[in-house]
XYZ file of C-alpha atoms in Angstrom:
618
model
C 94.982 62.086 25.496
C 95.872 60.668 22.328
C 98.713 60.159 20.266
C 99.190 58.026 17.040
C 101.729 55.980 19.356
C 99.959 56.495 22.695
C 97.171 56.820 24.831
C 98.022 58.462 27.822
C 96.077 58.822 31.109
C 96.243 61.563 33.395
C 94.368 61.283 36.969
C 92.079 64.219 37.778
C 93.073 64.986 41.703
C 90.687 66.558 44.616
C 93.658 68.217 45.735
C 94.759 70.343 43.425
C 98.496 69.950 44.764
C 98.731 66.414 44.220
C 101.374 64.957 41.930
C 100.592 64.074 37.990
C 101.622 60.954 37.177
C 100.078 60.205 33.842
C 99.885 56.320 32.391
C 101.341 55.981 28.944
C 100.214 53.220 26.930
C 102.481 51.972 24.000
C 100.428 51.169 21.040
C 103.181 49.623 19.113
C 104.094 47.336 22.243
C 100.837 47.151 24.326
C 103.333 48.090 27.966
C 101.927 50.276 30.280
C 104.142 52.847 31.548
C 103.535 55.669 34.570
C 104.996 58.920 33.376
C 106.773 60.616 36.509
C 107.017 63.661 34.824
C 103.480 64.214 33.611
C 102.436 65.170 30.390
C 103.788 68.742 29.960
C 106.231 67.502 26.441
C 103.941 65.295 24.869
C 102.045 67.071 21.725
C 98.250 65.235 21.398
C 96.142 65.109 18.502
C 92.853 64.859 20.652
C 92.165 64.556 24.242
C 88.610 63.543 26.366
C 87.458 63.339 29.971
C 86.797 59.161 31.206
C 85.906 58.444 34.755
C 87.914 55.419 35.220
C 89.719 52.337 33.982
C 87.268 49.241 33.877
C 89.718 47.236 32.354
C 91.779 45.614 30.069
C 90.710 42.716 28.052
C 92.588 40.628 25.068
C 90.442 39.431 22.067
C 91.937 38.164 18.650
C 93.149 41.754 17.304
C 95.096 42.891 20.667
C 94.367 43.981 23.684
C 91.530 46.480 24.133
C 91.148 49.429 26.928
C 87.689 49.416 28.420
C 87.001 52.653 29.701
C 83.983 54.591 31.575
C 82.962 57.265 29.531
C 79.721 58.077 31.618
C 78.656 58.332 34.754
C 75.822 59.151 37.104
C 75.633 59.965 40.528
C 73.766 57.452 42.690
C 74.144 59.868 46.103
C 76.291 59.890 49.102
C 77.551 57.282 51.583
C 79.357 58.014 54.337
C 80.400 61.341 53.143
C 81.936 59.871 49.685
C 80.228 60.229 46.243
C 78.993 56.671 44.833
C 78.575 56.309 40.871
C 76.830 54.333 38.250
C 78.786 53.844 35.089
C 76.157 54.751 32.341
C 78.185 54.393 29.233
C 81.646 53.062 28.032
C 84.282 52.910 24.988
C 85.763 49.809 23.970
C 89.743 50.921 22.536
C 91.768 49.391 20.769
C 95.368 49.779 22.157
C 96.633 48.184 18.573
C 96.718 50.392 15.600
C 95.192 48.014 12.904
C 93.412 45.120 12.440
C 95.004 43.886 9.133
C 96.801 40.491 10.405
C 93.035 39.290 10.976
C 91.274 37.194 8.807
C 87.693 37.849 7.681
C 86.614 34.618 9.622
C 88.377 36.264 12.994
C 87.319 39.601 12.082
C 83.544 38.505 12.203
C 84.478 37.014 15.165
C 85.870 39.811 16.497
C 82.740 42.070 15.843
C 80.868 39.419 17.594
C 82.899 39.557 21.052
C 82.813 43.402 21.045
C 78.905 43.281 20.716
C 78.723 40.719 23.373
C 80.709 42.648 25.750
C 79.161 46.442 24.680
C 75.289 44.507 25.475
C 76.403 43.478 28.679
C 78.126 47.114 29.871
C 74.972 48.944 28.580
C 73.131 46.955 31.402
C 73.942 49.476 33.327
C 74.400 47.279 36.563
C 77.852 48.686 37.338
C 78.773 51.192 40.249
C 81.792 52.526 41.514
C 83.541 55.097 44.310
C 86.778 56.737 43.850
C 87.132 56.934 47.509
C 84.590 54.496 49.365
C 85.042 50.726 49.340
C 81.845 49.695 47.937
C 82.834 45.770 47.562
C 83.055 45.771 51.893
C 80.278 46.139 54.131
C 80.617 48.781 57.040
C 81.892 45.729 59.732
C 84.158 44.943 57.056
C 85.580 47.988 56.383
C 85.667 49.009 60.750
C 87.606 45.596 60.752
C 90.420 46.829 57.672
C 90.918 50.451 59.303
C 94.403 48.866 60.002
C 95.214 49.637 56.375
C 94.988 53.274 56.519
C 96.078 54.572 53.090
C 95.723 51.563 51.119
C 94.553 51.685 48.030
C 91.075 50.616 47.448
C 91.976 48.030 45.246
C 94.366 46.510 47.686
C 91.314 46.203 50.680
C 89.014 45.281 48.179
C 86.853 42.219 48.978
C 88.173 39.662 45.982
C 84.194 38.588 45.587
C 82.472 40.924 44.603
C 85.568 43.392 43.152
C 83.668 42.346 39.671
C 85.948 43.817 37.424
C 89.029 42.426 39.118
C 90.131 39.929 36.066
C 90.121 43.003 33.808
C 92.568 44.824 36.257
C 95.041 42.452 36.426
C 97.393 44.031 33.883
C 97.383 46.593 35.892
C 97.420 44.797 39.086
C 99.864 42.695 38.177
C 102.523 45.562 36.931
C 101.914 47.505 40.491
C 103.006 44.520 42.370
C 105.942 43.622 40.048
C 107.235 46.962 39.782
C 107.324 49.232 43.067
C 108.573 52.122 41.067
C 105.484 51.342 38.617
C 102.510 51.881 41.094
C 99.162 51.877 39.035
C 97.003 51.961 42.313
C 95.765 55.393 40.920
C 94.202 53.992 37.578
C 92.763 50.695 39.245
C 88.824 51.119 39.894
C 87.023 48.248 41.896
C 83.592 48.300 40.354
C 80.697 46.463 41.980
C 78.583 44.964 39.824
C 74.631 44.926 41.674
C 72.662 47.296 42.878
C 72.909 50.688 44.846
C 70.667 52.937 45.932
C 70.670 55.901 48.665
C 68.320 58.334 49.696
C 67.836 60.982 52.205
C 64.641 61.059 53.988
C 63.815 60.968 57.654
C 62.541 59.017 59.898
C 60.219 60.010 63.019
C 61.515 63.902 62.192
C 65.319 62.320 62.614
C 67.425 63.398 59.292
C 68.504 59.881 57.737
C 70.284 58.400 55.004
C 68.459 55.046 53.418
C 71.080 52.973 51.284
C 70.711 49.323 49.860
C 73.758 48.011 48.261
C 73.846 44.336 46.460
C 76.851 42.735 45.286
C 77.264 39.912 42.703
C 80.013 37.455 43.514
C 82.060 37.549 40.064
C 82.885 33.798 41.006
C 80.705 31.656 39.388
C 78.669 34.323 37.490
C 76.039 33.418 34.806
C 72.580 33.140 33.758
C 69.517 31.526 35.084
C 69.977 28.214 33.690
C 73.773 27.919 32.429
C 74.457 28.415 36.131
C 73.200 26.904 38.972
C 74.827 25.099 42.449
C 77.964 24.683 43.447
C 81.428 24.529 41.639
C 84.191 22.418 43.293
C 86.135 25.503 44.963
C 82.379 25.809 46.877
C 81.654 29.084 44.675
C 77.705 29.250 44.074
C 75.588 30.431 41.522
C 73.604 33.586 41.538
C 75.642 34.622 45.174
C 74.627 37.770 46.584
C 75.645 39.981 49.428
C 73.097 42.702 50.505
C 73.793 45.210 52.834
C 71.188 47.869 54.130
C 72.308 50.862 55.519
C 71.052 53.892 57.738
C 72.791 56.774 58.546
C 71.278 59.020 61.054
C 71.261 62.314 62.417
C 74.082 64.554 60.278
C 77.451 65.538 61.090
C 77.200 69.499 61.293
C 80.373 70.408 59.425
C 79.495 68.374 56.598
C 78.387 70.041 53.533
C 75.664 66.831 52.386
C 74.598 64.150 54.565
C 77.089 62.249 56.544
C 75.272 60.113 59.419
C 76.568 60.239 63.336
C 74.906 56.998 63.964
C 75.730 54.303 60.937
C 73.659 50.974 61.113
C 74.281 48.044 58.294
C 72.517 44.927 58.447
C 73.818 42.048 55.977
C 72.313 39.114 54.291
C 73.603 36.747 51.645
C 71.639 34.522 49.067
C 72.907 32.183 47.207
C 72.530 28.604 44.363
C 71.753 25.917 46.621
C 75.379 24.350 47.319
C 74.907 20.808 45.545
C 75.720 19.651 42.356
C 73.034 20.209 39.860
C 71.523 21.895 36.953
C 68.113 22.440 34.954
C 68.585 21.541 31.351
C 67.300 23.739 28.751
C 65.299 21.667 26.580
C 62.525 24.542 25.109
C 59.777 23.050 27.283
C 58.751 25.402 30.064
C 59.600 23.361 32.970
C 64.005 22.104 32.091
C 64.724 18.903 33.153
C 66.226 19.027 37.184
C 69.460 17.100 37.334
C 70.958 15.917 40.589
C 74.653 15.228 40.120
C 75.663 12.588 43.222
C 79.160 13.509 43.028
C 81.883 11.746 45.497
C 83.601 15.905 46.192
C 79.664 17.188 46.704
C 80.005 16.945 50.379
C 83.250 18.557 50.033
C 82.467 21.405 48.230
C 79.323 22.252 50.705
C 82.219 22.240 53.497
C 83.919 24.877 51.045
C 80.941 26.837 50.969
C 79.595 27.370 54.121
C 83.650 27.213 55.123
C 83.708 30.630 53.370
C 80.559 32.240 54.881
C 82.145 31.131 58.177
C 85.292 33.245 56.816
C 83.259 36.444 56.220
C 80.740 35.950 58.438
C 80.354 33.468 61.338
C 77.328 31.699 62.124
C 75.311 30.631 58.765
C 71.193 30.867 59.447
C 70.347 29.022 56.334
C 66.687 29.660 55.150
C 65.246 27.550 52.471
C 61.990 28.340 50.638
C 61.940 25.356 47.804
C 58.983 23.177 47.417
C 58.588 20.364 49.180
C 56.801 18.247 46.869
C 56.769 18.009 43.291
C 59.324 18.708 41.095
C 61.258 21.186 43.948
C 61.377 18.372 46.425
C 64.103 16.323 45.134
C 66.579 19.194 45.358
C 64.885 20.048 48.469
C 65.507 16.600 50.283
C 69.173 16.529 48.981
C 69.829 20.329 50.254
C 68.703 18.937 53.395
C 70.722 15.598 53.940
C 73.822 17.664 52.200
C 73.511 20.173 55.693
C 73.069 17.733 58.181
C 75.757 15.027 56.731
C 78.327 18.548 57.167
C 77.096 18.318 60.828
C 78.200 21.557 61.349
C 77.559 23.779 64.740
C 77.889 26.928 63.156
C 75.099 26.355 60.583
C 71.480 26.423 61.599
C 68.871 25.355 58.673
C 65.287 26.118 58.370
C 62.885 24.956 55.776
C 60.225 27.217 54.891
C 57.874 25.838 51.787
C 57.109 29.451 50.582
C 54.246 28.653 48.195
C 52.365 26.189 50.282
C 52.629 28.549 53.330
C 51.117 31.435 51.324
C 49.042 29.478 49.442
C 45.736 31.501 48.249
C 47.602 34.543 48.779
C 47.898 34.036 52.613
C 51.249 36.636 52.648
C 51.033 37.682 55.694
C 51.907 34.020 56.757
C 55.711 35.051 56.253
C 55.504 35.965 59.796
C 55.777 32.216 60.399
C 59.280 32.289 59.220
C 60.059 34.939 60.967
C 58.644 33.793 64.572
C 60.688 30.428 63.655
C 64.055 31.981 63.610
C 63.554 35.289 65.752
C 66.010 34.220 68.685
C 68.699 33.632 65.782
C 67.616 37.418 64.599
C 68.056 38.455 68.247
C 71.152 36.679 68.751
C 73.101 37.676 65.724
C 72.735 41.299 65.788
C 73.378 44.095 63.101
C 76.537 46.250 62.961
C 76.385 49.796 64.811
C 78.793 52.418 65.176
C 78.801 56.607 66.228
C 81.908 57.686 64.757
C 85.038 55.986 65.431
C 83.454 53.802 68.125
C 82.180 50.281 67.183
C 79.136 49.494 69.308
C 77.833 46.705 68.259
C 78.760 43.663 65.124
C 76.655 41.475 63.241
C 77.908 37.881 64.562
C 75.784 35.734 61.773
C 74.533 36.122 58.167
C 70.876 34.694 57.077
C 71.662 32.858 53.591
C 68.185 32.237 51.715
C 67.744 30.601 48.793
C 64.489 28.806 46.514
C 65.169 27.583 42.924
C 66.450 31.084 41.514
C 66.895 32.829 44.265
C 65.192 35.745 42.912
C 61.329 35.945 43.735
C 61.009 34.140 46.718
C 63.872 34.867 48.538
C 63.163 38.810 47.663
C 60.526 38.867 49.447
C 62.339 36.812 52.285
C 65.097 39.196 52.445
C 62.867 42.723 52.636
C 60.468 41.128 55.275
C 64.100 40.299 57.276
C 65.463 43.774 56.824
C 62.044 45.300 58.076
C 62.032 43.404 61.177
C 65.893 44.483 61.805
C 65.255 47.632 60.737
C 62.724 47.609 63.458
C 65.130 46.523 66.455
C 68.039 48.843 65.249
C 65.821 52.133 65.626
C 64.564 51.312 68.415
C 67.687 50.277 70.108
C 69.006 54.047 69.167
C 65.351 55.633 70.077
C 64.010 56.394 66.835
C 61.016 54.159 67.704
C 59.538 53.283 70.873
C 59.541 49.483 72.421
C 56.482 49.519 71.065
C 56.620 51.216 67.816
C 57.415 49.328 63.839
C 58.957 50.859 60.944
C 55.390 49.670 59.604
C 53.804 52.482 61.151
C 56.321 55.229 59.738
C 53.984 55.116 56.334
C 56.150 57.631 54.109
C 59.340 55.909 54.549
C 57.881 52.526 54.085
C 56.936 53.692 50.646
C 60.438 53.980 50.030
C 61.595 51.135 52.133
C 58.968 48.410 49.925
C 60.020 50.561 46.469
C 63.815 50.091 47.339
C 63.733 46.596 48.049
C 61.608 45.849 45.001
C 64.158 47.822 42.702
C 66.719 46.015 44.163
C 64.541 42.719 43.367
C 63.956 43.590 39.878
C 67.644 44.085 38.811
C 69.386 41.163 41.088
C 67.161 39.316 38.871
C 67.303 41.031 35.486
C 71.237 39.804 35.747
C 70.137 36.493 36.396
C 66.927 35.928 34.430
C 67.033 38.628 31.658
C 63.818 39.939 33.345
C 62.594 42.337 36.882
C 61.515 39.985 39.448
C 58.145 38.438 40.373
C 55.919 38.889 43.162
C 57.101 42.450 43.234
C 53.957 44.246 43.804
C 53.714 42.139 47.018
C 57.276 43.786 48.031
C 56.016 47.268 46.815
C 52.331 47.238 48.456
C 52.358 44.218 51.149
C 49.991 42.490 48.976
C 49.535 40.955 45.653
C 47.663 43.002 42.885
C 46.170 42.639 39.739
C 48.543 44.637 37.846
C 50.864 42.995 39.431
C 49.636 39.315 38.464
C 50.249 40.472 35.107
C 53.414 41.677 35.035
C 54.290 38.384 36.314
C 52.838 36.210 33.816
C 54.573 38.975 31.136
C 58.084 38.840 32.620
C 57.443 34.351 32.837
C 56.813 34.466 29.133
C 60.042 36.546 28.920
C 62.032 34.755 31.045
C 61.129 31.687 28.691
C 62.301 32.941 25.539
C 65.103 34.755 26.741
C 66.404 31.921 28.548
C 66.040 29.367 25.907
C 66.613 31.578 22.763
C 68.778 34.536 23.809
C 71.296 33.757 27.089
C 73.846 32.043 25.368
C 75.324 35.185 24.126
C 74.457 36.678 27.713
C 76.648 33.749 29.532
C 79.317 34.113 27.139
C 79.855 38.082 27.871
C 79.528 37.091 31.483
C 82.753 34.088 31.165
C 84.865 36.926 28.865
C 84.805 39.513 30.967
C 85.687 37.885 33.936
C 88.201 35.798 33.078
C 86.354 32.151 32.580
C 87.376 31.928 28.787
C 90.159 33.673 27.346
C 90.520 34.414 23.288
C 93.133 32.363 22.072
C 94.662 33.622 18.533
C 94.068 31.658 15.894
C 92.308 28.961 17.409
C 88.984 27.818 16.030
C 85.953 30.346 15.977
C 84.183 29.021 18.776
C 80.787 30.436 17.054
C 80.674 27.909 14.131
C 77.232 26.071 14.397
C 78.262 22.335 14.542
C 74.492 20.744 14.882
C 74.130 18.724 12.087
C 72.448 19.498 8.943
C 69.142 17.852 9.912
C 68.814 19.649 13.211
C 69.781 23.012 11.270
C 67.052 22.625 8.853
C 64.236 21.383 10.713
C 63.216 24.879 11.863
C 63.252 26.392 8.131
C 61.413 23.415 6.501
C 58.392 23.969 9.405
C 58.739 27.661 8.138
C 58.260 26.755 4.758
C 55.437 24.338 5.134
C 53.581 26.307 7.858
C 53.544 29.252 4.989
C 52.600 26.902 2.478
C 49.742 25.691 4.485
C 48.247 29.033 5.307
C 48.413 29.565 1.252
C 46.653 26.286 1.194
C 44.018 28.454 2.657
C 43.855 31.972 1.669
C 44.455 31.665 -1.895
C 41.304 30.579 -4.028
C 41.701 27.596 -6.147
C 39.683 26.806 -9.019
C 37.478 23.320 -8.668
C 39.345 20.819 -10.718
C 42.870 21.109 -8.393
C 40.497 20.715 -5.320
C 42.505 16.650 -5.404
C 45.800 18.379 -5.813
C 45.341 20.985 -2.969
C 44.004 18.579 -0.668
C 47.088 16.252 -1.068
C 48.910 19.116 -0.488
C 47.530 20.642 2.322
C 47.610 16.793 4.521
C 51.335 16.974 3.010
C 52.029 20.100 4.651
C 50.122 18.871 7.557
C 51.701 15.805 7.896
C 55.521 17.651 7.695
C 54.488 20.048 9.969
C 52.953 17.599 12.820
C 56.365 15.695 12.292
C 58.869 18.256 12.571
C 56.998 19.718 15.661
C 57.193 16.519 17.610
C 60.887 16.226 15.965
C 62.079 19.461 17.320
C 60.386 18.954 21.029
C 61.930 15.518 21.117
C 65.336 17.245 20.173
C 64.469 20.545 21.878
C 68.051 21.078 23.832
C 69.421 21.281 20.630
C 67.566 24.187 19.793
C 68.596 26.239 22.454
C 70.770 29.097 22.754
C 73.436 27.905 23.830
C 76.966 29.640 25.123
C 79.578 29.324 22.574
C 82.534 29.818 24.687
C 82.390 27.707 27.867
C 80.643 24.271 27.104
C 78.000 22.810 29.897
C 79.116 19.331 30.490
C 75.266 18.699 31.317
C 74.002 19.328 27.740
C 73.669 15.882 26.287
C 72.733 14.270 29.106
C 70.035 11.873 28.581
C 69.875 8.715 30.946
C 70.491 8.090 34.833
C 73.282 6.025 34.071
C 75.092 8.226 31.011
C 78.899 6.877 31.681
C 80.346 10.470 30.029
C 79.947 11.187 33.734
C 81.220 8.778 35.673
C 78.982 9.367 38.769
C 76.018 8.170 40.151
C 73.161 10.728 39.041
C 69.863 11.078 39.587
C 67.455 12.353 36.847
C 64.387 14.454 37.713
C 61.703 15.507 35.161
C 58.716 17.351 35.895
C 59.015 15.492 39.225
C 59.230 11.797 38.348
C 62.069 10.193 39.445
C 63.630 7.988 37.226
C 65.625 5.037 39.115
């Protein structure tokens, strides 16, 4: 409902009988007020339906209410609704814009576009009354907190939006008479999916959930390993989930028997980085930092926290340029010389070299007593029969295409032991066998594949088809060398402004007033122009060409044409020699790995290692 003074927000109740408490937002002094007494005096000019608060976020004109304006239905978990926000509206809760300059006011624009491109990704879901940012053991383990708001149970990792909330948050537990609980809405930011189908004539519900850590978050190559507080890039929680058999006084499906199996990937906890430099294959960086042993310990400290044991399952190369990282990984886990992590080294591409896939089973026969011995979480109704006691943590480079296919050959081998164990399948039956619901089993797993990395990479994962059909495929060959050449582009021309909506909206760079636009291109001139002058001479060459010349400039078009030849040969070996400065790069948050160019750069002040295309440099 709007006002020229106010916006006010009034919940929409189940129960018809609950109390209105509407949220009244000052425009003239930004404060957020609950209205005890609802709405019934207030005269609006306009009013329109949103289906939840995403947040609140400050840029240079005010502070801005981000609303969901759009949402579909995903399907039903546990008897609660699940939601995908679709589309949003960026408001201003100030009236004008007139104390802005035109400098900040282009600015301005450009932080709203940033923000609006990454909403419309459409990688946002949400549940008014299930806690999608806990697992099922998770949540068994909070029913203590019967009541609570969802906010307030919320796991702080992947409760993505939880930055933006914080107004909010922080007014419900300064005030007790101002409770906001109402308008705060954890969304995950992932991937969810349900679907009914059955299973051996047995009525079941199929869900995948993946959640995106918020700590840490970026792109492909503005974000990789381990930050000091043992956060990692590209960290992923994935939780499958079968209901089965239906509750009878349910009106839509609502599983007896609920079984949730959990796996985590994750940046491979060091420190170090790929610098963009234009060429297809960055430059590897291995950062030899005194606190990287430390912020392992943080790391796997945490999965410890959340989940126990740690089966850690690396698929990097080991040789060629992979195998640095791939040695270091290694020495980093066994200098932690920690019980409760087991590591296993699986070279991926060697294994299933000349499309030998089915070798996977390797990996699997390697660490099947650790499958056997960790378990999966099972329950029939209130009563907790069984827990998941460890969490396999994969990883390769990206931890996209690889460790997809990892992850979905893990699940179907659970999968496999958890109907079984409640006698959907005989000892001696697979979920291989069940051929309908593997179709939707490989097609899941792959959609959940293609948008874990289309928030990473800026493109659907690779290796796919072998996910979707249990083996490689033409079509599928191609699609992979189409999404490589995309990944190149967009992450050397285009994820700057990608990793710059990513640090605004949750919380890694604030917008300070009046400071200095953080979008002004500082490369000098040189570097600027290089680009346009090969523009202008590549054009002039091709004229050189295509236009006939009469016989006595033949002399004059042939000095010319070696001119623009000569320019153009330059500037190309000018701009690959200076190619990091010619990519996109974020504006916002610098990368203190940019300019670095020697093993012993002093800016620093470590011991480093540099790696390119797999020579070491000592």
């Amino acid at each position: 409902c709007i006002t020229p003074d106010t916006y006010t927000l009034v919940p929409v109740y189940l129960d018809p009988s609950s109390p209105t408490r509407a949220l009244v937002i000052n425009r003239d002094t930004g404060n957020f007020v609950l209205n005890q007494n609802g709405t019934d005096s207030v005269p609006f000019l306009t009013t329109f339906t949103i289906y939840g608060i995403f947040g609140v976020i400050r840029l240079l004109a005010g502070e801005y209410l981000i609303a969901i304006t759009e949402r579909e239905r995903v399907g039903r978990l546990g008897g609660h609704d699940i939601f995908q926000a679709k589309q949003y509206s960026l408001t201003p809760i100030a009236k004008d814009f007139r104390h802005l300059t035109e400098s900040e006011a282009k600015d301005e624009d450009h932080y709203l576009n940033i923000i609006e491109k990454q909403l419309k990704a459409g990688l946002y879901y949400f549940s008014y009354t299930y806690d999608l940012t806990n697992t099922l053991q998770r949540q068994s383990q909070l029913n203590s907190q019967p009541g609570a708001a969802l906010w307030r149970k919320a796991d702080d990792r992947f409760f993505w939006n939880r930055y933006l909330q914080s107004k909010l948050i922080d007014i419900t537990l300064n005030n007790p008479d101002q409770d906001l609980s109402d308008f705060i809405l954890p969304v995950v930011f992932g991937f969810v999916s349900i679907h009914q189908t059955s299973i051996k004539s047995r009525a079941t519900n199929f869900a995948l959930i993946s959640r995106r850590s918020r700590f840490r978050n970026g792109t492909r190559f503005f974000s990789r390993g381990v930050d000091r507080d043992g956060n990692v890039s590209n960290y992923v929680e994935t939780e499958q989930i079968v209901e089965v058999d239906p509750l009878e006084d349910k009106y839509e499906f609502e599983g007896k028997v609920k079984l949730s199996y959990v796996q985590t990937r994750g940046s491979i906890p060091i420190y170090w980085a790929q610098v963009n430099n234009i060429k297809y294959t960055p430059k590897l960086v291995i950062m030899e930092l005194p606190d990287t042993l430390q912020a392992a310990r943080r790391h796997f400290d945490e999965q410890t926290k959340y989940y126990d044991k740690t089966i850690i399952v690396s698929l990097v190369n080991k040789r060629g340029y992979e195998s640095p990282i791939c040695e270091a990984f290694k020495n980093t886990v066994s200098r932690l010389g920690d019980s409760r992590l087991s590591y296993y080294h699986f070279d991926f591409h060697h294994e299933c070299r000349n499309m030998k896939w089915d070798r996977i089973q390797i990996l699997i026969d390697q660490i099947e007593n650790e499958l056997l011995q960790q378990g999966y979480f099972h329950a029939e109704g209130s009563q907790i029969c069984k827990t998941q006691t460890s969490v396999v943590r994969t990883n390769c480079m990206d931890c996209l295409d690889r460790t997809n296919v990892v992850q979905s050959t893990i699940a179907k081998w659970v999968l496999t032991q958890q109907l079984r164990a409640i006698g959907v399948l005989s000892n001696k039956e697979r979920i291989d066998e069940v051929l309908e619901f593997m179709h939707l089993f490989r097609n899941t797993w792959a959609d959940n594949a293609d948008i874990v990395s289309l928030a990473y990479s800026g493109t659907g994962a690779l290796k796919t088809d072998l996910t979707r059909t249990g083996k490689r495929t033409k079509e599928g060959m191609l699609q992979d060398l189409q999404n490589a050449v995309t990944r190149y582009i967009t992450n050397n021309f285009l994820d700057g402004s990608r990793q710059d909506a990513y640090d605004l909206l949750t919380g890694n760079y604030e917008v300070k007033f009046r400071a200095m636009s953080p979008f002004v291109d500082q490369r000098a001139v040189h570097i600027r122009l290089a680009p346009q002058v090969l523009s202008v001479s590549t054009i002039m060459l091709l004229l050189m060409f295509l236009i006939p010349h009469s016989p006595e400039y033949a002399i004059s078009i042939r000095l010319v044409t070696f001119a623009c030849l000569a320019v153009i040969v330059f500037l190309v070996r000018f701009i690959i020699s200076n190619g990091s400065e010619y990519v996109s790069w974020p504006s916002l948050v610098a990368r203190e790995y940019r300019y670095f160019r020697t093993p012993t750069t002093k800016n620093w002040g470590m011991s480093q290692t540099e790696l390119s295309n797999g020579e070491k440099f000592d």
